[in-house]
Every structure is written in structure tokens, then in C-alpha cells.
PDB file of C-alpha atoms in Angstrom:
ATOM      1  CA  MET A   1      65.245 119.671  40.759  1.00  0.00           C
ATOM      2  CA  SER A   2      66.101 118.471  37.291  1.00  0.00           C
ATOM      3  CA  GLY A   3      65.841 114.817  36.325  1.00  0.00           C
ATOM      4  CA  GLU A   4      69.600 114.488  35.969  1.00  0.00           C
ATOM      5  CA  ARG A   5      70.196 115.965  39.401  1.00  0.00           C
ATOM      6  CA  GLU A   6      67.615 113.606  40.961  1.00  0.00           C
ATOM      7  CA  ARG A   7      69.348 110.606  39.411  1.00  0.00           C
ATOM      8  CA  GLY A   8      72.687 111.826  40.820  1.00  0.00           C
ATOM      9  CA  VAL A   9      71.205 112.144  44.342  1.00  0.00           C
ATOM     10  CA  VAL A  10      69.695 108.648  44.106  1.00  0.00           C
ATOM     11  CA  LEU A  11      72.980 107.220  42.780  1.00  0.00           C
ATOM     12  CA  TYR A  12      75.024 108.789  45.617  1.00  0.00           C
ATOM     13  CA  GLY A  13      72.443 107.676  48.174  1.00  0.00           C
ATOM     14  CA  LEU A  14      72.529 104.083  46.931  1.00  0.00           C
ATOM     15  CA  THR A  15      76.336 104.138  46.900  1.00  0.00           C
ATOM     16  CA  ALA A  16      76.400 105.314  50.525  1.00  0.00           C
ATOM     17  CA  LEU A  17      73.862 102.641  51.506  1.00  0.00           C
ATOM     18  CA  ILE A  18      75.843  99.864  49.796  1.00  0.00           C
ATOM     19  CA  LEU A  19      79.053 101.095  51.418  1.00  0.00           C
ATOM     20  CA  THR A  20      77.409 101.160  54.878  1.00  0.00           C
ATOM     21  CA  VAL A  21      75.992  97.647  54.445  1.00  0.00           C
ATOM     22  CA  GLY A  22      79.381  96.376  53.211  1.00  0.00           C
ATOM     23  CA  VAL A  23      81.262  97.857  56.181  1.00  0.00           C
ATOM     24  CA  GLY A  24      78.685  96.386  58.583  1.00  0.00           C
ATOM     25  CA  TRP A  25      78.988  92.963  56.969  1.00  0.00           C
ATOM     26  CA  TRP A  26      82.797  93.134  57.069  1.00  0.00           C
ATOM     27  CA  TRP A  27      82.742  94.142  60.753  1.00  0.00           C
ATOM     28  CA  ARG A  28      80.431  91.299  61.761  1.00  0.00           C
ATOM     29  CA  ALA A  29      82.343  88.702  59.680  1.00  0.00           C
ATOM     30  CA  ALA A  30      85.741  89.583  61.180  1.00  0.00           C
ATOM     31  CA  PRO A  31      87.092  86.649  63.198  1.00  0.00           C
ATOM     32  CA  ARG A  32      87.046  87.096  66.949  1.00  0.00           C
ATOM     33  CA  GLN A  33      89.355  85.379  69.387  1.00  0.00           C
ATOM     34  CA  ALA A  34      87.525  82.480  70.995  1.00  0.00           C
ATOM     35  CA  PRO A  35      87.142  82.587  74.794  1.00  0.00           C
ATOM     36  CA  ALA A  36      89.106  79.347  75.112  1.00  0.00           C
ATOM     37  CA  ASP A  37      92.000  80.915  73.177  1.00  0.00           C
ATOM     38  CA  ARG A  38      91.960  83.996  75.428  1.00  0.00           C
ATOM     39  CA  LEU A  39      92.029  81.804  78.549  1.00  0.00           C
ATOM     40  CA  ALA A  40      94.945  79.803  77.124  1.00  0.00           C
ATOM     41  CA  ASP A  41      96.825  83.050  76.396  1.00  0.00           C
ATOM     42  CA  TRP A  42      96.137  84.366  79.906  1.00  0.00           C
ATOM     43  CA  ARG A  43      97.179  81.037  81.465  1.00  0.00           C
ATOM     44  CA  HIS A  44     100.446  81.166  79.534  1.00  0.00           C
ATOM     45  CA  SER A  45     100.998  84.779  80.616  1.00  0.00           C
ATOM     46  CA  ALA A  46     100.353  83.974  84.296  1.00  0.00           C
ATOM     47  CA  GLU A  47     102.683  80.972  84.155  1.00  0.00           C
ATOM     48  CA  GLN A  48     105.427  83.110  82.596  1.00  0.00           C
ATOM     49  CA  LEU A  49     105.012  85.802  85.264  1.00  0.00           C
ATOM     50  CA  LEU A  50     105.135  83.194  88.048  1.00  0.00           C
ATOM     51  CA  PRO A  51     107.008  80.139  86.718  1.00  0.00           C
ATOM     52  CA  ASP A  52     107.458  76.858  88.545  1.00  0.00           C
ATOM     53  CA  THR A  53     110.672  76.634  90.557  1.00  0.00           C
ATOM     54  CA  GLY A  54     112.400  73.721  92.231  1.00  0.00           C
ATOM     55  CA  ASP A  55     112.088  75.108  95.760  1.00  0.00           C
ATOM     56  CA  GLN A  56     108.336  75.737  95.835  1.00  0.00           C
ATOM     57  CA  GLU A  57     106.012  73.602  97.936  1.00  0.00           C
ATOM     58  CA  LEU A  58     103.134  73.840  95.465  1.00  0.00           C
ATOM     59  CA  ALA A  59     101.656  76.010  92.729  1.00  0.00           C
ATOM     60  CA  ASP A  60      98.356  76.106  90.889  1.00  0.00           C
ATOM     61  CA  THR A  61      96.731  78.033  88.052  1.00  0.00           C
ATOM     62  CA  LEU A  62      92.959  78.627  88.199  1.00  0.00           C
ATOM     63  CA  ALA A  63      90.498  80.002  85.646  1.00  0.00           C
ATOM     64  CA  LEU A  64      87.888  81.994  87.605  1.00  0.00           C
ATOM     65  CA  ASP A  65      84.544  83.337  86.405  1.00  0.00           C
ATOM     66  CA  GLY A  66      83.859  87.034  86.606  1.00  0.00           C
ATOM     67  CA  GLU A  67      82.482  88.796  89.685  1.00  0.00           C
ATOM     68  CA  GLY A  68      82.634  85.801  91.963  1.00  0.00           C
ATOM     69  CA  GLY A  69      84.701  84.367  94.751  1.00  0.00           C
ATOM     70  CA  HIS A  70      86.857  81.303  95.175  1.00  0.00           C
ATOM     71  CA  GLU A  71      88.526  79.808  98.212  1.00  0.00           C
ATOM     72  CA  GLU A  72      91.577  77.596  97.824  1.00  0.00           C
ATOM     73  CA  VAL A  73      92.296  75.389 100.857  1.00  0.00           C
ATOM     74  CA  VAL A  74      95.540  73.397 100.962  1.00  0.00           C
ATOM     75  CA  ASP A  75      97.005  71.296 103.768  1.00  0.00           C
ATOM     76  CA  VAL A  76     100.597  72.250 104.656  1.00  0.00           C
ATOM     77  CA  GLU A  77     103.123  71.522 107.361  1.00  0.00           C
ATOM     78  CA  GLU A  78     103.630  74.189 110.005  1.00  0.00           C
ATOM     79  CA  GLY A  79     106.095  76.935 109.167  1.00  0.00           C
ATOM     80  CA  ALA A  80     106.790  80.311 107.618  1.00  0.00           C
ATOM     81  CA  PHE A  81     105.917  80.678 103.946  1.00  0.00           C
ATOM     82  CA  ARG A  82     105.960  83.138 101.079  1.00  0.00           C
ATOM     83  CA  ILE A  83     102.977  83.096  98.762  1.00  0.00           C
ATOM     84  CA  ALA A  84     103.360  84.732  95.354  1.00  0.00           C
ATOM     85  CA  VAL A  85     100.194  85.550  93.382  1.00  0.00           C
ATOM     86  CA  VAL A  86      99.487  86.971  89.928  1.00  0.00           C
ATOM     87  CA  CYS A  87      96.481  87.175  87.596  1.00  0.00           C
ATOM     88  CA  ALA A  88      95.869  87.720  83.894  1.00  0.00           C
ATOM     89  CA  GLY A  89      92.682  88.867  82.207  1.00  0.00           C
ATOM     90  CA  ALA A  90      90.947  91.405  79.998  1.00  0.00           C
ATOM     91  CA  ASP A  91      91.703  95.121  80.170  1.00  0.00           C
ATOM     92  CA  GLY A  92      90.545  96.585  83.451  1.00  0.00           C
ATOM     93  CA  SER A  93      90.059  93.241  85.196  1.00  0.00           C
ATOM     94  CA  ARG A  94      90.998  92.966  88.885  1.00  0.00           C
ATOM     95  CA  VAL A  95      90.991  90.442  91.703  1.00  0.00           C
ATOM     96  CA  ARG A  96      91.195  90.807  95.478  1.00  0.00           C
ATOM     97  CA  VAL A  97      93.366  88.240  97.257  1.00  0.00           C
ATOM     98  CA  GLY A  98      93.015  87.554 100.967  1.00  0.00           C
ATOM     99  CA  ILE A  99      95.167  85.401 103.220  1.00  0.00           C
ATOM    100  CA  GLY A 100      94.025  85.424 106.810  1.00  0.00           C
ATOM    101  CA  GLU A 101      93.660  89.059 107.830  1.00  0.00           C
ATOM    102  CA  SER A 102      95.752  90.587 105.042  1.00  0.00           C
ATOM    103  CA  GLY A 103      94.626  91.211 101.502  1.00  0.00           C
ATOM    104  CA  ARG A 104      95.547  93.033  98.322  1.00  0.00           C
ATOM    105  CA  GLY A 105      93.964  94.061  95.064  1.00  0.00           C
ATOM    106  CA  LEU A 106      95.683  92.957  91.862  1.00  0.00           C
ATOM    107  CA  ARG A 107      95.402  94.233  88.316  1.00  0.00           C
ATOM    108  CA  CYS A 108      95.025  91.439  85.786  1.00  0.00           C
ATOM    109  CA  SER A 109      95.980  93.465  82.706  1.00  0.00           C
ATOM    110  CA  GLY A 110      98.749  95.811  81.679  1.00  0.00           C
ATOM    111  CA  SER A 111     102.137  95.567  83.358  1.00  0.00           C
ATOM    112  CA  ARG A 112     101.988  93.158  86.263  1.00  0.00           C
ATOM    113  CA  THR A 113     104.436  91.614  88.679  1.00  0.00           C
ATOM    114  CA  PRO A 114     103.713  88.913  91.233  1.00  0.00           C
ATOM    115  CA  GLU A 115     102.607  90.128  94.673  1.00  0.00           C
ATOM    116  CA  ILE A 116     104.231  88.333  97.593  1.00  0.00           C
ATOM    117  CA  PHE A 117     102.731  87.661 101.030  1.00  0.00           C
ATOM    118  CA  SER A 118     104.759  86.389 104.000  1.00  0.00           C
ATOM    119  CA  VAL A 119     102.667  84.266 106.360  1.00  0.00           C
ATOM    120  CA  GLY A 120     103.008  81.730 109.122  1.00  0.00           C
ATOM    121  CA  LEU A 121     100.838  78.661 108.622  1.00  0.00           C
ATOM    122  CA  SER A 122      99.983  75.930 111.087  1.00  0.00           C
ATOM    123  CA  THR A 123      98.210  73.208 109.103  1.00  0.00           C
ATOM    124  CA  ARG A 124      96.236  74.847 106.316  1.00  0.00           C
ATOM    125  CA  LEU A 125      96.524  77.582 103.708  1.00  0.00           C
ATOM    126  CA  ARG A 126      93.246  79.433 103.083  1.00  0.00           C
ATOM    127  CA  LEU A 127      93.475  81.690 100.079  1.00  0.00           C
ATOM    128  CA  GLN A 128      90.382  83.760  99.192  1.00  0.00           C
ATOM    129  CA  VAL A 129      90.184  85.218  95.685  1.00  0.00           C
ATOM    130  CA  ALA A 130      87.380  87.576  94.658  1.00  0.00           C
ATOM    131  CA  VAL A 131      87.098  88.607  91.005  1.00  0.00           C
ATOM    132  CA  GLU A 132      86.062  92.273  90.976  1.00  0.00           C
ATOM    133  CA  SER A 133      85.264  92.609  87.269  1.00  0.00           C
ATOM    134  CA  PRO A 134      83.153  90.870  84.649  1.00  0.00           C
ATOM    135  CA  GLY A 135      84.605  88.167  82.513  1.00  0.00           C
ATOM    136  CA  PRO A 136      86.928  85.321  83.404  1.00  0.00           C
ATOM    137  CA  VAL A 137      90.475  85.778  84.706  1.00  0.00           C
ATOM    138  CA  VAL A 138      93.349  83.385  85.246  1.00  0.00           C
ATOM    139  CA  PHE A 139      94.829  83.399  88.754  1.00  0.00           C
ATOM    140  CA  ARG A 140      98.110  81.715  89.702  1.00  0.00           C
ATOM    141  CA  TYR A 141      99.742  81.221  93.077  1.00  0.00           C
ATOM    142  CA  ALA A 142     102.942  79.578  94.300  1.00  0.00           C
ATOM    143  CA  LEU A 143     103.773  78.605  97.869  1.00  0.00           C
ATOM    144  CA  GLN A 144     107.392  78.522  98.997  1.00  0.00           C
ATOM    145  CA  ARG A 145     108.833  77.857 102.446  1.00  0.00           C
ATOM    146  CA  SER A 146     110.645  80.947 103.789  1.00  0.00           C
ATOM    147  CA  PRO A 147     114.356  80.516 104.423  1.00  0.00           C
ATOM    148  CA  ALA A 148     115.135  79.947 108.103  1.00  0.00           C
TER     149      ALA A 148
END
């Protein structure tokens, strides 16, 4: 190889190296959404999907850690109820909701609508929620007395 050709190869090699280092630096320096901001966004999304209404007995929004379980126990008066549930989270996140003997899996991302359970309760609501994916999710439920 001639001296001029060697200098050209070195120059192109250094240019490629500098470009690779610059792209890596830019990628690492890009701002990421903080976990607290993501949870706030998911909470807002869950509350929009299942807003408070005047005829509900109670409602709550919970931030749950990934791949774990949670049991919500609430004292109620005897009667027939409808329980609406929804969750929000990262792509692919899911929860499993159980009330008594019935249960359903819910997607926490993409297009979601509240799932509704009809149950008869005597004195206590026991709601089991199992997060089936890594990462936190926001789960919301609302309890409403069924019309007579």
C-alpha cells in the first residue's frame, strides 16, 4: 500500500470511530422518562378509563410492583355490586384479578376498557390482584351497588 492510501485508511477509520463514540454518547445522554413520571401518567390514564362517579360506593387507585400479588379488603354492607377494574402499565404488562371464585386477566397497555364483575357481597370485598409481568403497574377499581 502506498503512503497516501494508508493515510486515507487511517483517516476513514478514525472518522468511523469518532462517529461511533459520538452516537454512543448521544444515546446515553438522551433524557429518559423518570419512573415517577411514568407512574403519574399511568395513574392519570387509569383514572380517565375509570373515572369517579356520584353513584359509586368507593374507588381506589393502586401502584403495584411487578410480579407480585396484592389483596384489597374492604368492609361493605350486604348486597349486589358491580366492580369495575382497569390497569395501566408498560407495553406487554398484565394483571390477574380475582374476586371470590371468578377471575380475569387484564392487559395494562394498548387499547383497554374496564372489566366489570357482578358479585354478591355479605360484609367484605376481597379483591386479589397478581401482577404477571415485570415492572410496576397502576391498578384502579370502583365498586358500585347494582340497581335493584
